Amino acid sequence: MTTNEISGMGPLVARLSRGGQRLRQADRTHPWVLDTAVVVLVFLMFCLPDLLRGGAADGDGPRRFRLAFTQLPVAGMLALQAGLVLPLLWRRRKPVAAFGVIAAVFVLQWSLGAALRADIALFVALYSLALHGQLRQLPWACAAMAGAMVLVAVRASSAVSVWDALFFLLSTATAALALGLMVRIRRAQLAGLRERAARLEIERDQRSRLAAATERTRFAREMHDIVGHNLSVIITLADAGAYATDIAPERGKEALQLIGDTGRQALGELRHVLGVLREATDGPPGGPELSPQPGIADIEALCAKVRAAGLEVVYRTSGDVEVLDSGVQLTAYRIVQEALTNILKHTDTDTRVHLAILVEDSRLNIRVQDTGPAAPSGPPNEEGHGLVGMRERAALYGGTVSAGPTGGGGWSVEAVLDLTSQGGDR
């Protein structure tokens, strides 16, 4: 077969496939139509010739074959044909009952010594039982089928060898049984594939929704860290500048300059976050390069802004913190930023803050402790978004965050990050 012939078969296969789908849909909508069509087809092909010629024992076959069987009257023949063919109407809905009725009529017919072409209905019923029935019902159905075939072989022994008849009949029954099981297995495989495809589609949609929710949470956390901290610093500086304008105008001017620097830094960080979002949704950005996310090296500048707002910050590090992963450094920076922001919100300007970042073996310890009054805003036992965000960031690196009042009246935040953890995408 040439390539052109193969390509030419494509539209034909597609049309046949669409036709098969339409037929299956029509069968699911009106199943009685196919069952009736099977009965009509069996009657026209196997019953009508017997009625016209006087039975399978009559016709053009060998004379000894015609003499071996009983010739039935038309009324009796029609009754037996009805008993063999009509049960095929419920062969799919009640395959056991259909097979039982047809087998009983089959045995009665051969007990009378009559041979009918409508006996093909028994093989159709066995096929339907293998396809639509319960598998545990097949053994007794096969036993009944074998017994009926033995009866036929014995009754036809005067015309044909018993063993030859048994071989032919049992081979035909085995073929009907195997065909039913093969179609059943194929349908089960297709159903399994459809179910798996539907399950994979659902899982894909769930992963997409989960990824979108995770991205929204990450973006909200970044915005909270950036806006919350910088606005707290700006508000504190603005209040201090307004107070110092009448007393020391140069201090008010300095406060305004710090407010401008803080606002520009916040604007730069916001542009970076929004630029990352645009890059993720619209492809490679066409604008200028964005500044990197802050790390541990930027904590000193953060402390300087907090000191300008009136707090006394003592900052120290231990270990090689500069070689840490950029994700770990960003997490550490955001935790420190959130802790200092909370101190600005809830304490006086004469508060002393001790900040320590320590690398110990495979752990990174972050401690932020202040000497101010532990007076968190909001209802009792309610955690704000800041503490929740710190814990979410630490969890990305297998870490924990604990916060609570100290014995001296201040507040302490301690975070521990596992440096062996790979972490997730921010």
Tab-separated table of C-alpha atoms in Angstrom:
chain	number	residue	atom	x	y	z
A	1	MET	CA	0.000	0.000	0.000
A	2	THR	CA	1.465	3.345	-1.056
A	3	THR	CA	1.681	6.527	0.977
A	4	ASN	CA	-1.013	8.167	-1.145
A	5	GLU	CA	-3.369	5.256	-0.556
A	6	ILE	CA	-2.752	5.413	3.192
A	7	SER	CA	-3.320	9.168	3.278
A	8	GLY	CA	-6.449	8.698	1.181
A	9	MET	CA	-7.857	6.333	3.792
A	10	GLY	CA	-7.663	9.067	6.449
A	11	PRO	CA	-10.987	10.788	5.584
A	12	LEU	CA	-12.708	7.393	5.248
A	13	VAL	CA	-11.521	6.293	8.689
A	14	ALA	CA	-12.599	9.642	10.133
A	15	ARG	CA	-16.064	9.308	8.588
A	16	LEU	CA	-16.412	5.754	9.871
A	17	SER	CA	-15.333	6.877	13.330
A	18	ARG	CA	-17.866	9.707	13.372
A	19	GLY	CA	-20.543	7.319	12.133
A	20	GLY	CA	-19.713	4.856	14.886
A	21	GLN	CA	-19.928	7.609	17.492
A	22	ARG	CA	-23.333	8.690	16.195
A	23	LEU	CA	-24.576	5.096	16.266
A	24	ARG	CA	-23.368	4.612	19.848
A	25	GLN	CA	-25.032	7.852	20.885
A	26	ALA	CA	-28.282	6.800	19.210
A	27	ASP	CA	-28.068	3.385	20.892
A	28	ARG	CA	-27.630	5.018	24.322
A	29	THR	CA	-30.665	7.194	23.635
A	30	HIS	CA	-32.905	4.445	22.137
A	31	PRO	CA	-31.446	1.019	23.059
A	32	TRP	CA	-34.600	-0.860	22.020
A	33	VAL	CA	-33.971	0.044	18.358
A	34	LEU	CA	-30.798	-2.075	18.121
A	35	ASP	CA	-32.359	-4.962	20.039
A	36	THR	CA	-35.344	-4.981	17.702
A	37	ALA	CA	-33.060	-4.761	14.679
A	38	VAL	CA	-31.132	-7.856	15.875
A	39	VAL	CA	-34.377	-9.827	16.257
A	40	VAL	CA	-35.609	-8.752	12.827
A	41	LEU	CA	-32.257	-9.620	11.228
A	42	VAL	CA	-32.166	-13.105	12.814
A	43	PHE	CA	-35.759	-13.735	11.715
A	44	LEU	CA	-35.119	-12.723	8.105
A	45	MET	CA	-31.825	-14.616	7.786
A	46	PHE	CA	-32.571	-17.809	9.747
A	47	CYS	CA	-36.292	-18.130	10.503
A	48	LEU	CA	-37.887	-17.113	7.236
A	49	PRO	CA	-35.994	-19.710	5.112
A	50	ASP	CA	-37.220	-22.509	7.386
A	51	LEU	CA	-40.813	-21.283	7.112
A	52	LEU	CA	-40.580	-21.093	3.338
A	53	ARG	CA	-38.827	-24.468	2.847
A	54	GLY	CA	-40.414	-26.440	5.650
A	55	GLY	CA	-37.461	-26.607	8.128
A	56	ALA	CA	-33.742	-27.240	8.212
A	57	ALA	CA	-34.385	-30.932	7.640
A	58	ASP	CA	-35.771	-30.135	4.236
A	59	GLY	CA	-33.978	-28.527	1.317
A	60	ASP	CA	-30.905	-29.375	-0.699
A	61	GLY	CA	-28.896	-31.206	1.987
A	62	PRO	CA	-27.933	-34.896	1.863
A	63	ARG	CA	-30.865	-37.274	2.035
A	64	ARG	CA	-29.628	-39.017	5.216
A	65	PHE	CA	-29.360	-35.594	6.877
A	66	ARG	CA	-32.963	-34.765	5.949
A	67	LEU	CA	-34.243	-38.082	7.212
A	68	ALA	CA	-32.421	-37.805	10.579
A	69	PHE	CA	-34.597	-34.959	11.858
A	70	THR	CA	-38.299	-34.456	12.473
A	71	GLN	CA	-40.221	-32.163	10.150
A	72	LEU	CA	-42.458	-29.880	12.221
A	73	PRO	CA	-45.731	-28.251	11.168
A	74	VAL	CA	-45.602	-24.558	10.445
A	75	ALA	CA	-47.385	-23.618	13.680
A	76	GLY	CA	-44.995	-25.653	15.844
A	77	MET	CA	-41.997	-24.358	13.938
A	78	LEU	CA	-43.181	-20.770	14.362
A	79	ALA	CA	-43.704	-21.270	18.099
A	80	LEU	CA	-40.185	-22.680	18.574
A	81	GLN	CA	-38.695	-19.875	16.480
A	82	ALA	CA	-40.482	-17.311	18.618
A	83	GLY	CA	-39.133	-18.969	21.769
A	84	LEU	CA	-35.608	-18.838	20.346
A	85	VAL	CA	-35.612	-15.360	18.826
A	86	LEU	CA	-37.898	-13.111	20.880
A	87	PRO	CA	-35.821	-13.378	24.112
A	88	LEU	CA	-33.044	-11.598	22.204
A	89	LEU	CA	-35.042	-8.404	22.800
A	90	TRP	CA	-33.755	-8.290	26.400
A	91	ARG	CA	-30.365	-9.925	25.761
A	92	ARG	CA	-28.537	-6.775	26.977
A	93	ARG	CA	-30.778	-5.761	29.857
A	94	LYS	CA	-31.274	-9.280	31.260
A	95	PRO	CA	-28.698	-11.536	29.571
A	96	VAL	CA	-29.061	-14.391	32.072
A	97	ALA	CA	-32.815	-14.613	31.648
A	98	ALA	CA	-32.552	-14.408	27.852
A	99	PHE	CA	-29.927	-17.158	27.742
A	100	GLY	CA	-31.937	-19.369	30.099
A	101	VAL	CA	-35.151	-19.095	28.064
A	102	ILE	CA	-33.384	-19.668	24.752
A	103	ALA	CA	-31.445	-22.648	26.150
A	104	ALA	CA	-34.680	-24.199	27.461
A	105	VAL	CA	-36.429	-23.812	24.098
A	106	PHE	CA	-33.297	-25.138	22.377
A	107	VAL	CA	-33.292	-28.292	24.510
A	108	LEU	CA	-37.032	-28.782	23.937
A	109	GLN	CA	-36.598	-28.425	20.195
A	110	TRP	CA	-33.790	-30.966	19.975
A	111	SER	CA	-35.627	-33.311	22.307
A	112	LEU	CA	-38.341	-33.371	19.638
A	113	GLY	CA	-35.665	-34.167	17.051
A	114	ALA	CA	-36.192	-30.937	15.086
A	115	ALA	CA	-33.407	-28.827	13.552
A	116	LEU	CA	-33.948	-25.107	12.994
A	117	ARG	CA	-31.702	-22.434	11.620
A	118	ALA	CA	-32.942	-20.159	14.425
A	119	ASP	CA	-30.688	-22.150	16.793
A	120	ILE	CA	-28.105	-19.458	16.055
A	121	ALA	CA	-29.950	-17.428	18.714
A	122	LEU	CA	-28.351	-19.584	21.437
A	123	PHE	CA	-24.870	-18.526	20.337
A	124	VAL	CA	-25.972	-14.879	20.183
A	125	ALA	CA	-27.334	-15.220	23.737
A	126	LEU	CA	-24.028	-16.736	24.942
A	127	TYR	CA	-22.121	-13.847	23.333
A	128	SER	CA	-24.430	-11.320	25.015
A	129	LEU	CA	-24.050	-13.045	28.388
A	130	ALA	CA	-20.260	-12.905	28.114
A	131	LEU	CA	-20.444	-9.225	27.135
A	132	HIS	CA	-23.173	-7.858	29.421
A	133	GLY	CA	-23.632	-10.406	32.204
A	134	GLN	CA	-21.739	-11.002	35.414
A	135	LEU	CA	-18.606	-13.085	35.047
A	136	ARG	CA	-19.533	-15.411	37.897
A	137	GLN	CA	-22.550	-16.543	35.827
A	138	LEU	CA	-20.431	-17.737	32.909
A	139	PRO	CA	-19.367	-21.146	34.340
A	140	TRP	CA	-22.895	-22.500	34.696
A	141	ALA	CA	-23.855	-20.974	31.337
A	142	CYS	CA	-20.887	-22.753	29.707
A	143	ALA	CA	-21.892	-26.002	31.390
A	144	ALA	CA	-25.466	-25.639	30.109
A	145	MET	CA	-24.119	-24.835	26.644
A	146	ALA	CA	-21.893	-27.903	26.653
A	147	GLY	CA	-24.811	-30.113	27.701
A	148	ALA	CA	-26.979	-28.705	24.919
A	149	MET	CA	-24.206	-29.304	22.377
A	150	VAL	CA	-23.847	-32.915	23.526
A	151	LEU	CA	-27.614	-33.379	23.044
A	152	VAL	CA	-27.389	-32.001	19.497
A	153	ALA	CA	-24.391	-34.223	18.663
A	154	VAL	CA	-26.215	-37.323	19.940
A	155	ARG	CA	-29.414	-36.508	18.050
A	156	ALA	CA	-27.418	-35.884	14.849
A	157	SER	CA	-25.286	-39.040	15.235
A	158	SER	CA	-27.229	-40.830	12.507
A	159	ALA	CA	-26.226	-38.148	10.004
A	160	VAL	CA	-22.759	-37.093	11.190
A	161	SER	CA	-20.076	-38.386	13.550
A	162	VAL	CA	-20.661	-37.438	17.209
A	163	TRP	CA	-17.076	-36.213	17.610
A	164	ASP	CA	-17.190	-34.180	14.421
A	165	ALA	CA	-20.466	-32.602	15.510
A	166	LEU	CA	-19.113	-31.896	19.020
A	167	PHE	CA	-15.956	-30.333	17.622
A	168	PHE	CA	-17.903	-28.019	15.322
A	169	LEU	CA	-20.527	-27.045	17.901
A	170	LEU	CA	-18.123	-26.517	20.794
A	171	SER	CA	-15.776	-24.532	18.543
A	172	THR	CA	-18.646	-22.261	17.544
A	173	ALA	CA	-19.699	-21.810	21.190
A	174	THR	CA	-16.103	-21.060	22.195
A	175	ALA	CA	-15.837	-18.473	19.430
A	176	ALA	CA	-19.032	-16.747	20.599
A	177	LEU	CA	-17.808	-16.778	24.211
A	178	ALA	CA	-14.327	-15.489	23.294
A	179	LEU	CA	-15.760	-12.733	21.101
A	180	GLY	CA	-18.020	-11.534	23.924
A	181	LEU	CA	-15.147	-11.513	26.427
A	182	MET	CA	-12.834	-9.740	23.985
A	183	VAL	CA	-15.361	-6.966	23.332
A	184	ARG	CA	-16.019	-6.712	27.090
A	185	ILE	CA	-12.294	-6.321	27.860
A	186	ARG	CA	-11.874	-3.776	25.077
A	187	ARG	CA	-14.775	-1.709	26.361
A	188	ALA	CA	-13.392	-1.867	29.901
A	189	GLN	CA	-10.011	-0.668	28.624
A	190	LEU	CA	-11.601	2.220	26.729
A	191	ALA	CA	-13.687	3.145	29.767
A	192	GLY	CA	-10.547	3.080	31.900
A	193	LEU	CA	-8.733	5.313	29.421
A	194	ARG	CA	-11.634	7.770	29.330
A	195	GLU	CA	-11.791	7.817	33.124
A	196	ARG	CA	-8.038	8.356	33.343
A	197	ALA	CA	-8.210	11.170	30.792
A	198	ALA	CA	-11.033	12.823	32.742
A	199	ARG	CA	-9.108	12.399	36.003
A	200	LEU	CA	-5.955	13.882	34.463
A	201	GLU	CA	-7.957	16.827	33.165
A	202	ILE	CA	-9.424	17.419	36.623
A	203	GLU	CA	-5.965	17.153	38.192
A	204	ARG	CA	-4.592	19.594	35.611
A	205	ASP	CA	-7.326	22.096	36.432
A	206	GLN	CA	-6.705	21.606	40.148
A	207	ARG	CA	-2.972	22.150	39.691
A	208	SER	CA	-3.676	25.295	37.694
A	209	ARG	CA	-6.007	26.645	40.374
A	210	LEU	CA	-3.538	25.717	43.101
A	211	ALA	CA	-0.690	27.385	41.240
A	212	ALA	CA	-2.814	30.513	40.758
A	213	ALA	CA	-3.747	30.543	44.451
A	214	THR	CA	-0.107	30.063	45.433
A	215	GLU	CA	0.956	32.902	43.151
A	216	ARG	CA	-1.733	35.178	44.585
A	217	THR	CA	-0.595	34.324	48.116
A	218	ARG	CA	3.042	34.994	47.213
A	219	PHE	CA	2.160	38.299	45.591
A	220	ALA	CA	0.030	39.346	48.576
A	221	ARG	CA	2.872	38.437	50.915
A	222	GLU	CA	5.361	40.491	48.906
A	223	MET	CA	3.023	43.467	48.777
A	224	HIS	CA	2.400	43.229	52.505
A	225	ASP	CA	6.121	43.148	53.237
A	226	ILE	CA	6.944	46.042	50.909
A	227	VAL	CA	4.005	48.358	51.515
A	228	GLY	CA	3.508	47.563	55.191
A	229	HIS	CA	7.106	48.174	56.214
A	230	ASN	CA	7.774	51.247	54.121
A	231	LEU	CA	4.497	52.918	55.011
A	232	SER	CA	5.194	52.302	58.693
A	233	VAL	CA	8.594	53.963	58.310
A	234	ILE	CA	7.109	56.862	56.302
A	235	ILE	CA	4.346	57.459	58.848
A	236	THR	CA	6.814	57.404	61.735
A	237	LEU	CA	9.159	59.799	59.934
A	238	ALA	CA	6.286	62.109	58.978
A	239	ASP	CA	5.078	62.305	62.577
A	240	ALA	CA	8.620	62.967	63.804
A	241	GLY	CA	9.199	65.585	61.083
A	242	ALA	CA	5.968	67.400	61.897
A	243	TYR	CA	6.934	67.496	65.566
A	244	ALA	CA	10.484	68.694	64.806
A	245	THR	CA	9.502	71.425	62.304
A	246	ASP	CA	8.887	74.061	64.960
A	247	ILE	CA	11.706	72.982	67.279
A	248	ALA	CA	14.517	71.951	64.890
A	249	PRO	CA	13.706	72.736	61.225
A	250	GLU	CA	16.838	70.929	60.018
A	251	ARG	CA	15.521	67.684	61.596
A	252	GLY	CA	12.240	68.162	59.773
A	253	LYS	CA	14.091	68.590	56.496
A	254	GLU	CA	16.078	65.425	57.197
A	255	ALA	CA	12.851	63.540	57.918
A	256	LEU	CA	11.398	64.674	54.590
A	257	GLN	CA	14.504	63.475	52.758
A	258	LEU	CA	14.269	60.080	54.498
A	259	ILE	CA	10.594	59.887	53.569
A	260	GLY	CA	11.532	60.478	49.920
A	261	ASP	CA	14.271	57.832	50.000
A	262	THR	CA	11.930	55.317	51.629
A	263	GLY	CA	9.179	56.030	49.112
A	264	ARG	CA	11.569	55.616	46.167
A	265	GLN	CA	12.815	52.299	47.550
A	266	ALA	CA	9.260	51.078	48.041
A	267	LEU	CA	8.376	52.169	44.496
A	268	GLY	CA	11.403	50.305	43.115
A	269	GLU	CA	10.457	47.115	44.938
A	270	LEU	CA	6.869	47.391	43.733
A	271	ARG	CA	8.054	47.831	40.152
A	272	HIS	CA	10.215	44.752	40.528
A	273	VAL	CA	7.318	42.614	41.786
A	274	LEU	CA	4.942	43.904	39.110
A	275	GLY	CA	7.633	43.402	36.467
A	276	VAL	CA	8.044	39.773	37.499
A	277	LEU	CA	4.285	39.288	37.216
A	278	ARG	CA	4.217	40.854	33.740
A	279	GLU	CA	7.109	38.637	32.671
A	280	ALA	CA	5.266	35.544	33.899
A	281	THR	CA	2.044	36.440	32.065
A	282	ASP	CA	3.157	38.321	28.955
A	283	GLY	CA	6.487	36.690	28.135
A	284	PRO	CA	9.979	38.243	28.170
A	285	PRO	CA	9.878	41.879	29.197
A	286	GLY	CA	10.959	44.505	26.721
A	287	GLY	CA	11.796	47.178	29.298
A	288	PRO	CA	14.986	47.875	31.235
A	289	GLU	CA	16.603	45.452	33.612
A	290	LEU	CA	15.003	45.249	37.055
A	291	SER	CA	16.991	45.443	40.263
A	292	PRO	CA	17.447	42.173	42.187
A	293	GLN	CA	15.409	41.285	45.229
A	294	PRO	CA	16.936	42.340	48.556
A	295	GLY	CA	19.139	39.997	50.575
A	296	ILE	CA	21.055	39.905	53.849
A	297	ALA	CA	23.475	42.547	52.569
A	298	ASP	CA	20.541	45.006	52.453
A	299	ILE	CA	19.544	44.484	56.090
A	300	GLU	CA	22.053	47.105	57.223
A	301	ALA	CA	20.322	49.714	55.064
A	302	LEU	CA	17.005	48.536	56.474
A	303	CYS	CA	18.305	49.026	60.000
A	304	ALA	CA	19.503	52.504	59.052
A	305	LYS	CA	15.991	53.524	58.006
A	306	VAL	CA	14.561	52.143	61.235
A	307	ARG	CA	17.180	54.042	63.228
A	308	ALA	CA	16.191	57.203	61.368
A	309	ALA	CA	12.623	56.581	62.486
A	310	GLY	CA	13.774	56.738	66.116
A	311	LEU	CA	14.564	53.163	67.144
A	312	GLU	CA	17.962	52.015	68.357
A	313	VAL	CA	18.946	48.890	66.439
A	314	VAL	CA	21.936	46.704	67.327
A	315	TYR	CA	22.640	44.387	64.386
A	316	ARG	CA	25.185	41.576	64.197
A	317	THR	CA	25.827	38.531	62.051
A	318	SER	CA	27.759	35.322	62.599
A	319	GLY	CA	28.971	32.889	59.985
A	320	ASP	CA	29.294	33.182	56.239
A	321	VAL	CA	25.908	34.710	55.421
A	322	GLU	CA	26.912	36.166	52.039
A	323	VAL	CA	27.174	32.745	50.358
A	324	LEU	CA	23.626	31.736	51.251
A	325	ASP	CA	21.123	30.998	48.499
A	326	SER	CA	19.317	34.076	47.160
A	327	GLY	CA	15.965	32.612	48.170
A	328	VAL	CA	17.160	32.077	51.738
A	329	GLN	CA	18.530	35.621	51.859
A	330	LEU	CA	15.241	37.085	50.613
A	331	THR	CA	13.338	35.055	53.206
A	332	ALA	CA	15.643	36.277	55.964
A	333	TYR	CA	15.318	39.887	54.776
A	334	ARG	CA	11.505	39.736	54.700
A	335	ILE	CA	11.314	38.159	58.168
A	336	VAL	CA	13.569	40.862	59.612
A	337	GLN	CA	11.615	43.547	57.731
A	338	GLU	CA	8.295	42.325	59.111
A	339	ALA	CA	9.652	42.037	62.658
A	340	LEU	CA	11.046	45.610	62.578
A	341	THR	CA	7.792	46.875	61.085
A	342	ASN	CA	5.827	45.373	63.966
A	343	ILE	CA	8.215	46.995	66.446
A	344	LEU	CA	7.659	50.366	64.779
A	345	LYS	CA	3.897	49.894	65.037
A	346	HIS	CA	3.681	48.724	68.628
A	347	THR	CA	6.506	50.394	70.585
A	348	ASP	CA	7.829	53.829	71.457
A	349	THR	CA	10.708	55.533	69.662
A	350	ASP	CA	13.109	54.964	72.564
A	351	THR	CA	12.924	51.184	72.132
A	352	ARG	CA	16.151	49.235	71.767
A	353	VAL	CA	16.202	46.373	69.226
A	354	HIS	CA	18.691	43.516	69.144
A	355	LEU	CA	18.919	41.822	65.740
A	356	ALA	CA	21.096	38.763	65.149
A	357	ILE	CA	21.502	36.543	62.074
A	358	LEU	CA	23.550	33.448	62.822
A	359	VAL	CA	24.654	30.606	60.545
A	360	GLU	CA	25.079	27.464	62.656
A	361	ASP	CA	25.921	24.262	60.758
A	362	SER	CA	22.935	23.626	58.486
A	363	ARG	CA	20.629	26.167	60.124
A	364	LEU	CA	20.092	29.890	59.849
A	365	ASN	CA	18.871	31.525	63.070
A	366	ILE	CA	17.206	34.932	63.044
A	367	ARG	CA	16.502	36.669	66.358
A	368	VAL	CA	14.763	40.027	66.704
A	369	GLN	CA	14.154	41.205	70.269
A	370	ASP	CA	13.061	44.593	71.545
A	371	THR	CA	12.839	46.222	74.969
A	372	GLY	CA	9.571	48.030	74.366
A	373	PRO	CA	6.142	47.142	75.773
A	374	ALA	CA	4.589	44.013	74.300
A	375	ALA	CA	1.310	45.552	73.274
A	376	PRO	CA	0.133	43.962	70.018
A	377	SER	CA	-2.807	45.579	68.299
A	378	GLY	CA	-5.942	43.698	67.425
A	379	PRO	CA	-8.077	41.211	69.369
A	380	PRO	CA	-6.372	38.865	71.836
A	381	ASN	CA	-5.042	35.557	70.492
A	382	GLU	CA	-5.383	36.807	66.911
A	383	GLU	CA	-2.343	36.692	64.679
A	384	GLY	CA	-1.884	39.307	61.999
A	385	HIS	CA	-0.983	38.661	58.397
A	386	GLY	CA	2.635	39.567	59.121
A	387	LEU	CA	3.321	36.668	61.466
A	388	VAL	CA	1.443	34.294	59.170
A	389	GLY	CA	3.528	35.506	56.230
A	390	MET	CA	6.762	34.989	58.175
A	391	ARG	CA	5.762	31.425	58.982
A	392	GLU	CA	4.822	30.739	55.359
A	393	ARG	CA	8.193	31.999	54.167
A	394	ALA	CA	10.084	29.955	56.756
A	395	ALA	CA	8.051	26.833	55.867
A	396	LEU	CA	9.423	27.006	52.298
A	397	TYR	CA	12.810	26.096	53.777
A	398	GLY	CA	11.620	23.634	56.381
A	399	GLY	CA	11.834	26.317	59.081
A	400	THR	CA	9.737	27.617	61.945
A	401	VAL	CA	8.913	31.014	63.407
A	402	SER	CA	8.066	31.652	67.054
A	403	ALA	CA	6.990	34.968	68.547
A	404	GLY	CA	5.997	36.086	72.018
A	405	PRO	CA	6.689	38.399	74.926
A	406	THR	CA	10.000	38.291	76.757
A	407	GLY	CA	10.500	38.330	80.485
A	408	GLY	CA	11.668	41.951	80.436
A	409	GLY	CA	8.456	43.352	78.952
A	410	GLY	CA	9.558	43.348	75.327
A	411	TRP	CA	8.752	41.167	72.342
A	412	SER	CA	10.844	38.525	70.622
A	413	VAL	CA	10.696	36.900	67.194
A	414	GLU	CA	12.907	33.916	66.390
A	415	ALA	CA	13.071	32.099	63.061
A	416	VAL	CA	15.042	28.972	62.170
A	417	LEU	CA	15.615	27.994	58.514
A	418	ASP	CA	16.926	24.634	57.331
A	419	LEU	CA	19.727	25.341	54.864
A	420	THR	CA	19.633	21.771	53.538
A	421	SER	CA	16.069	22.253	52.300
A	422	GLN	CA	15.706	23.088	48.625
A	423	GLY	CA	12.798	25.426	49.234
A	424	GLY	CA	10.184	26.374	46.695
A	425	ASP	CA	9.667	29.150	44.251
A	426	ARG	CA	8.915	32.411	45.845
